CSV table of C-alpha atoms and ligand atoms in Angstrom, one decimal:
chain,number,residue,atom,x,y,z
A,407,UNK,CA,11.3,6.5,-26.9
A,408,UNK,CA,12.0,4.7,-23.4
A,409,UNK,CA,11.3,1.1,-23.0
A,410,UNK,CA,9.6,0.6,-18.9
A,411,UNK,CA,9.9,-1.9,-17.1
A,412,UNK,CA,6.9,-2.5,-14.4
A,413,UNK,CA,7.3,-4.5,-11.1
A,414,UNK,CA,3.9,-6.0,-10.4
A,415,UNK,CA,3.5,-8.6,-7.1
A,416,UNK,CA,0.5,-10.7,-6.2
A,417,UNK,CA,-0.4,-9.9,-3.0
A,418,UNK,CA,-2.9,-10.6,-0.8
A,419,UNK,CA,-6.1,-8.3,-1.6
A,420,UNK,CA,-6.0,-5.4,0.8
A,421,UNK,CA,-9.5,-5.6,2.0
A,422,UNK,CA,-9.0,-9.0,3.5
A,423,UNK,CA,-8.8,-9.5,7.1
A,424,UNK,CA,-5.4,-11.6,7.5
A,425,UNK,CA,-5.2,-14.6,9.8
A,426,UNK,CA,-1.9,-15.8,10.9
A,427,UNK,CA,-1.4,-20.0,10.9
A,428,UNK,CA,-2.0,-21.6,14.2
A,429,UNK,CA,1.8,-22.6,14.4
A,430,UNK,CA,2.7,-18.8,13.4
A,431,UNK,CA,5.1,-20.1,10.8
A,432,UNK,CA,3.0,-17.5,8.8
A,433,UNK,CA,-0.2,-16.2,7.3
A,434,UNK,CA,-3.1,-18.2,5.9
A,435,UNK,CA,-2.9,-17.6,1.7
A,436,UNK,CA,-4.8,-20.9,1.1
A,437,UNK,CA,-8.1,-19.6,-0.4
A,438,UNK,CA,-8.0,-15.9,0.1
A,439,UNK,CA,-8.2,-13.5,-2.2
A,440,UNK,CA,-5.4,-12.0,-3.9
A,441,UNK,CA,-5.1,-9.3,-6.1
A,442,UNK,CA,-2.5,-6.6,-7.6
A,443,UNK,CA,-0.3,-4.7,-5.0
A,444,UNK,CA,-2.0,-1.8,-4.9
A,445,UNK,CA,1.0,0.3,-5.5
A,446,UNK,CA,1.5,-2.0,-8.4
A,447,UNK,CA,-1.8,-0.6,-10.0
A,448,UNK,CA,-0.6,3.2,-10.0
A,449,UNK,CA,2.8,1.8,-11.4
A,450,UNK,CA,1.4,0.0,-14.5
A,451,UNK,CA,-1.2,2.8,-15.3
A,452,UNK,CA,2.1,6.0,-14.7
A,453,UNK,CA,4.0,3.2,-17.2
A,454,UNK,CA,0.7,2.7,-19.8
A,455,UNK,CA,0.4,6.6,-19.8
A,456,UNK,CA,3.7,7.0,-20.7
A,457,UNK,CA,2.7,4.8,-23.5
A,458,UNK,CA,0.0,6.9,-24.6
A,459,UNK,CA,2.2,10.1,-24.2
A,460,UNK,CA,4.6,8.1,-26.4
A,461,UNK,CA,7.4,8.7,-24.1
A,462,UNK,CA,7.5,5.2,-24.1
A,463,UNK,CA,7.6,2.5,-27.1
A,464,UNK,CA,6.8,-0.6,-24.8
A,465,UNK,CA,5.5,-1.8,-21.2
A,466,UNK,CA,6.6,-4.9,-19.7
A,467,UNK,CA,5.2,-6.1,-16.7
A,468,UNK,CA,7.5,-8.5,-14.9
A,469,UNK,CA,5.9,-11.1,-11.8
A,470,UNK,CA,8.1,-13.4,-9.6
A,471,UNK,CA,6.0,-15.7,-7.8
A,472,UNK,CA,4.2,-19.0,-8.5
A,473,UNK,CA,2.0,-19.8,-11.2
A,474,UNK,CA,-0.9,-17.5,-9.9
A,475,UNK,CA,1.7,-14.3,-10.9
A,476,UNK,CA,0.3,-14.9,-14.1
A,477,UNK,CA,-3.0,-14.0,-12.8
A,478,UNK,CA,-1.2,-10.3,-11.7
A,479,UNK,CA,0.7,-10.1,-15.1
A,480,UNK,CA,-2.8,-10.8,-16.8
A,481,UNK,CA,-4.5,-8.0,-15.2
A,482,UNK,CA,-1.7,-5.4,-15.9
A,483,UNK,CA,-1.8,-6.6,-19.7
A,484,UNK,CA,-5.3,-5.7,-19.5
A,485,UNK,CA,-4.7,-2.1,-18.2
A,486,UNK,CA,-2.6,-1.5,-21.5
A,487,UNK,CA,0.9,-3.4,-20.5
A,488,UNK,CA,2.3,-5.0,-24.1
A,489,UNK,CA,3.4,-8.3,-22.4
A,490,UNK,CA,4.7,-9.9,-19.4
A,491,UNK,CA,7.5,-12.1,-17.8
A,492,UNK,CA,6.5,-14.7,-15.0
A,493,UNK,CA,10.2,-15.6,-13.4
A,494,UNK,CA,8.8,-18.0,-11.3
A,495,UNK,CA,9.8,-18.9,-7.8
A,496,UNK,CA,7.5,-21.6,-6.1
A,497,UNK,CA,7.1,-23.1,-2.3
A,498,UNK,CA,9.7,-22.4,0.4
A,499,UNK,CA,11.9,-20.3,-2.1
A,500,UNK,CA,8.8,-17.2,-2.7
A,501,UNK,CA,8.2,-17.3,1.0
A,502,UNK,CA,11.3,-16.4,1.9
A,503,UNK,CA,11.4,-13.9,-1.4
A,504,UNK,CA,13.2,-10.5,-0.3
A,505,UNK,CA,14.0,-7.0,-2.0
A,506,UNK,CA,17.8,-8.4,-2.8
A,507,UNK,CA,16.1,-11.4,-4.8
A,508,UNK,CA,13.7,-9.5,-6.6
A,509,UNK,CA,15.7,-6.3,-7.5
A,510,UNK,CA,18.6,-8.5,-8.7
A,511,UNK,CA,15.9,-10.1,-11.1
A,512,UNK,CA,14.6,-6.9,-12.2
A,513,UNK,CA,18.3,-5.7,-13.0
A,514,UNK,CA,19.1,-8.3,-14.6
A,515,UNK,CA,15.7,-8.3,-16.9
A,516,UNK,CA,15.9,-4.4,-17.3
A,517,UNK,CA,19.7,-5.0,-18.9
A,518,UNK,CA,18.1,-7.8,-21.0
A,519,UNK,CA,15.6,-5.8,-22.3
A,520,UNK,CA,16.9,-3.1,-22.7
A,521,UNK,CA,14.5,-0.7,-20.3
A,522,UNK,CA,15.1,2.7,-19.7
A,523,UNK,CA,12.6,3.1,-17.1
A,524,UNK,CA,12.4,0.6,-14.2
A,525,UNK,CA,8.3,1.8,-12.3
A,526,UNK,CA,7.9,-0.1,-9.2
A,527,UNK,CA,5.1,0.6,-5.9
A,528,UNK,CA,6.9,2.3,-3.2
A,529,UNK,CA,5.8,-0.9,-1.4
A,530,UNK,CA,4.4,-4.1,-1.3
A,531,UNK,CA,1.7,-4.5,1.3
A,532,UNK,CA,2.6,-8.0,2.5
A,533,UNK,CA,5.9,-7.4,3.6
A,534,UNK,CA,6.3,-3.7,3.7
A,535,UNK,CA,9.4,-3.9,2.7
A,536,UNK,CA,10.3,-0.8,0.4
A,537,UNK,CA,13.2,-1.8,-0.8
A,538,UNK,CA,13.1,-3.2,-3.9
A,539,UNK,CA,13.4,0.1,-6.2
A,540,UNK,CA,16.2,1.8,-3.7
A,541,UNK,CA,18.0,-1.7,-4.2
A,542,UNK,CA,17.2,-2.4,-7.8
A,543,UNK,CA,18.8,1.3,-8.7
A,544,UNK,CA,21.6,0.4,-6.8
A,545,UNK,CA,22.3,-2.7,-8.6
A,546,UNK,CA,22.4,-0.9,-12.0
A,547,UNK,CA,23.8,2.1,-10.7
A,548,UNK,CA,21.0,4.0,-12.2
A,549,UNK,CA,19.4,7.3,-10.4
A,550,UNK,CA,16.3,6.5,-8.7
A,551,UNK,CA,13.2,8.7,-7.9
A,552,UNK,CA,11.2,7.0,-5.1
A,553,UNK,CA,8.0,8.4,-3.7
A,554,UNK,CA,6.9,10.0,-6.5
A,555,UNK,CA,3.9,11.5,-7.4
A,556,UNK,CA,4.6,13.3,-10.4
A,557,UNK,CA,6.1,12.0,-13.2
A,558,UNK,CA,7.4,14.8,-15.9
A,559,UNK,CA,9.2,14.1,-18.7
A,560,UNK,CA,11.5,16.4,-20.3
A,561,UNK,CA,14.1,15.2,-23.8
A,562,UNK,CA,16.6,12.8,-21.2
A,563,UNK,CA,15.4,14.2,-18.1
A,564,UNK,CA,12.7,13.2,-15.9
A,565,UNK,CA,11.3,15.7,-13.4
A,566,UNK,CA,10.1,13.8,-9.9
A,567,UNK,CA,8.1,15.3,-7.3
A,568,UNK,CA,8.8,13.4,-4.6
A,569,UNK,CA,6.9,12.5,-1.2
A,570,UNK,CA,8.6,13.5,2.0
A,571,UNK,CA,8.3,14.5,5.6
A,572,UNK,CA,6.3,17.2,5.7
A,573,UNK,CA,6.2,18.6,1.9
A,574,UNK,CA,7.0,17.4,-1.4
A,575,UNK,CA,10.5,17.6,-2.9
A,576,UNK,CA,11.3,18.0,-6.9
A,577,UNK,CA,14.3,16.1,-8.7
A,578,UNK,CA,15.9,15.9,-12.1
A,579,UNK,CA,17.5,12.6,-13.1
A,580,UNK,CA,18.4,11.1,-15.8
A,581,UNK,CA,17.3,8.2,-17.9
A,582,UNK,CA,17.9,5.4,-17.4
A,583,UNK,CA,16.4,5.8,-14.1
A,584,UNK,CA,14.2,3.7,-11.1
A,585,UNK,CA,11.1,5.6,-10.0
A,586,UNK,CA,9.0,3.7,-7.1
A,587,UNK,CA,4.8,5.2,-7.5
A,588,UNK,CA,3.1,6.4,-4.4
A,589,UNK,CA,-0.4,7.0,-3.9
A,590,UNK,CA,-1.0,10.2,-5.6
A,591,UNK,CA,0.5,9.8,-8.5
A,592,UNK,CA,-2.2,9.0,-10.5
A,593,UNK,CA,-5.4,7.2,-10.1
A,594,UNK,CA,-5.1,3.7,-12.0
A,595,UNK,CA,-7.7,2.3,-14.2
A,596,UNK,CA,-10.2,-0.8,-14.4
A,597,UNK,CA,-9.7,-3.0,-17.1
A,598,UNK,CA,-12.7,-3.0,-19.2
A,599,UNK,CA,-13.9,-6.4,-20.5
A,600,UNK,CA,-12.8,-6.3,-24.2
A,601,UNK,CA,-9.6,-4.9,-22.8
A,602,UNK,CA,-9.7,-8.3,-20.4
A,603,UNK,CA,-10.4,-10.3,-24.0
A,604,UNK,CA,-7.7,-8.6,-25.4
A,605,UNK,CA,-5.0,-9.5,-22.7
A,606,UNK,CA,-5.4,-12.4,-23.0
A,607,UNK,CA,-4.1,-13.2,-26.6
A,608,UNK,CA,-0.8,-10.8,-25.2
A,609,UNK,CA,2.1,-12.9,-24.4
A,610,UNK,CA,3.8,-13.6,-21.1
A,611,UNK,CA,7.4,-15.5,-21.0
A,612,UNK,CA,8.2,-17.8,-18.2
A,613,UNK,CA,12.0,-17.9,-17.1
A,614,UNK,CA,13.2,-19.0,-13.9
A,615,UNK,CA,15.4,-17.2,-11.2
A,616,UNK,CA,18.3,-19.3,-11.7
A,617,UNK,CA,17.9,-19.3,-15.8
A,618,UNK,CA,18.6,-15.8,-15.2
A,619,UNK,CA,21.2,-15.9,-13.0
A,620,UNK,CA,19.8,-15.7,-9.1
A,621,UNK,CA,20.2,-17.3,-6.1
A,622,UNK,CA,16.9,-17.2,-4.1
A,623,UNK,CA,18.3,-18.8,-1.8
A,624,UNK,CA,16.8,-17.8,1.8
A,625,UNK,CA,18.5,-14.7,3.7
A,626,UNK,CA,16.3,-15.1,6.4
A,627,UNK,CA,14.4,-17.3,8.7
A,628,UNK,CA,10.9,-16.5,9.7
A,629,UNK,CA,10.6,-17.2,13.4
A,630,UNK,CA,7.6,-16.2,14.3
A,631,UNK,CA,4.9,-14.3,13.0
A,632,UNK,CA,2.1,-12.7,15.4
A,633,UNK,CA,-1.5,-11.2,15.1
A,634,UNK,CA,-1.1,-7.8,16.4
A,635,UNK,CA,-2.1,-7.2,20.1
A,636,UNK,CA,-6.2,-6.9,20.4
A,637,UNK,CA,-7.1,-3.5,21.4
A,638,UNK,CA,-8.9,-3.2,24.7
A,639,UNK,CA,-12.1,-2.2,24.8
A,640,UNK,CA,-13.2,1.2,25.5
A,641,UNK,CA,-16.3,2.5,27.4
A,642,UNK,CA,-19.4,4.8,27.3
A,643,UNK,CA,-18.7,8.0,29.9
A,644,UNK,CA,-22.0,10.4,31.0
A,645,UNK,CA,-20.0,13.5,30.9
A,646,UNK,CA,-17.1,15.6,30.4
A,647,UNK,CA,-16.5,15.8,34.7
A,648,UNK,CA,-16.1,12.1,34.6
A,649,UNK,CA,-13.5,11.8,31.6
A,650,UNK,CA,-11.3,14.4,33.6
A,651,UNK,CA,-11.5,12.3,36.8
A,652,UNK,CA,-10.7,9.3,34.8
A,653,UNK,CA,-7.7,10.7,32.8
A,654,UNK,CA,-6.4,12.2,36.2
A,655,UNK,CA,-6.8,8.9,37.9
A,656,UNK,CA,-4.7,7.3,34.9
A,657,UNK,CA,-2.1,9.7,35.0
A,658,UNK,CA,-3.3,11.2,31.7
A,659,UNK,CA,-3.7,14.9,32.9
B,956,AMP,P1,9.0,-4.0,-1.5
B,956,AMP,O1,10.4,-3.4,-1.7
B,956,AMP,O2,9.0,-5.5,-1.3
B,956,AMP,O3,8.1,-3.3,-0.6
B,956,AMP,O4,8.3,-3.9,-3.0
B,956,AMP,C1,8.3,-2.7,-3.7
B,956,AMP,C2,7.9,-2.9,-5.1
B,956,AMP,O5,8.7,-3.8,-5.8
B,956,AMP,C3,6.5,-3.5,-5.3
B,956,AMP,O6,5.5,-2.5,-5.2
B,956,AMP,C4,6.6,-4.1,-6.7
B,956,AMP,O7,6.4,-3.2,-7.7
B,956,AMP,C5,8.0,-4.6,-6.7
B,956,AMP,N1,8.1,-6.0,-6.3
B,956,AMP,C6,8.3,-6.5,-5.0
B,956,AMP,N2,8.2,-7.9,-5.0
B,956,AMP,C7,7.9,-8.3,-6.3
B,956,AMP,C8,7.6,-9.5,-6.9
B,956,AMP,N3,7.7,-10.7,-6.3
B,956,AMP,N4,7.4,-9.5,-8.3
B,956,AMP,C9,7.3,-8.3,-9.0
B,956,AMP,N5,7.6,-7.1,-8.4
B,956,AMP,C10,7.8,-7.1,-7.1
């Protein structure tokens, strides 16, 4: 039976309208909500389900960020995750937390532990990055399975329908393997209360970047970071006659 590994980032909660900071060195964090990566979610319950398919023997959720990534690891323990790893990375250093930081981490935890199965979200949706699985295969030299959004599991194979441009693409690879969860792969669940209860008697270890070996050292300065431009606003026209005159006189027709 395979051993997963499952990437799960706080974020902040996707029905929360962002500000940026007045000195746009970034967004405001300080007292807004945040919650699992949503991605995240359908990555911990395709990685618990493997656990009830007994495919796998054991989930472990792994969170870098500060303390509150406990919050994240807590919440996949509760959706059936056996225990966690918080490698925590604090002030200046998480803000300027990329793919190469994280997916070294994750190597380096899946070699540790011994994982055959590395699940990750095709994206976080702070940065938008979608890097982390592509680099975190590429750091193992394992064969990775991004987009996917079926999971099939056959003796060392794994079958992956995969998400593309215009149609969906199937894939074999072999284990030990990366595969990054997109939307339809499944529909996560909620952690019930006693599940909740339960979690929180599970155990989460607490190593740092550098007790495992990486330099989070900043790659990259942020500048600048800028609201998006406000849209315009539109206006009310009587009828069809006066739209065409309009687009003409815009140069739309
Ligand atoms: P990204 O490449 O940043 O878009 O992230 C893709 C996926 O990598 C996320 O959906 C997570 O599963 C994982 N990941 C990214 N950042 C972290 C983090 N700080 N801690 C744990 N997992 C992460």
């Amino acid at each position: 039976m395979a051993r997963v590994l499952v990437g799960v980032k706080r974020v902040i909660d996707y029905a929360v309208k962002i500000r940026v900071k007045p000195d746009k060195s970034g967004v405001v964090t300080d007292g807004v909500k945040h919650s699992m990566n949503p991605f995240d979610e359908i990555a911990v319950e395709e990685a618990v389900r493997m656990k009830e398919k007994k495919i796998a023997s054991e989930v472990i959720a792994v969170s870098c960020g500060p303390a509150q990534a406990q919050e994240t690891l807590r919440t996949a323990l509760a959706m059936g995750v056996d225990r966690g790893i918080h490698v925590e990375v604090t002030g200046p250093e998480y803000e300027t937390l990329q793919p190469i930081h994280v997916s070294k981490i994750l190597a380096k935890l899946a070699q540790d532990e011994k994982a055959d199965i590395v699940i990750v979200g095709k994206q976080a949706i702070d940065d938008d990055s979608n890097q982390t699985a592509q680099m975190t295969a590429a750091h193992m030299d394992w064969p990775q399975g991004t987009f996917a959004s079926k999971v099939e599991k056959t003796n060392g194979d794994v079958t992956i329908t995969r998400e593309i441009d215009g149609g969906l693409e199937t894939i074999k690879i072999k284990l030990p393997a990366v595969i990054s969860a997109d939307l339809r792969l499944n529909e996560p669940r909620y952690a019930t209360l006693p599940n909740i209860m339960k979690a929180k008697k599970k155990p989460i270890k607490k190593v740092t970047a550098k007790e495992l070996g990486v330099d989070t050292g900043a790659r990259i300065e942020v500048v600048s970071v800028e609201d998006p431009p406000v849209r315009q606003a539109g206006s009310v026209l009587p009828d069809v006659d006066t739209l065409v005159t309009k687009l003409k006189e815009g140069g739309h027709v």
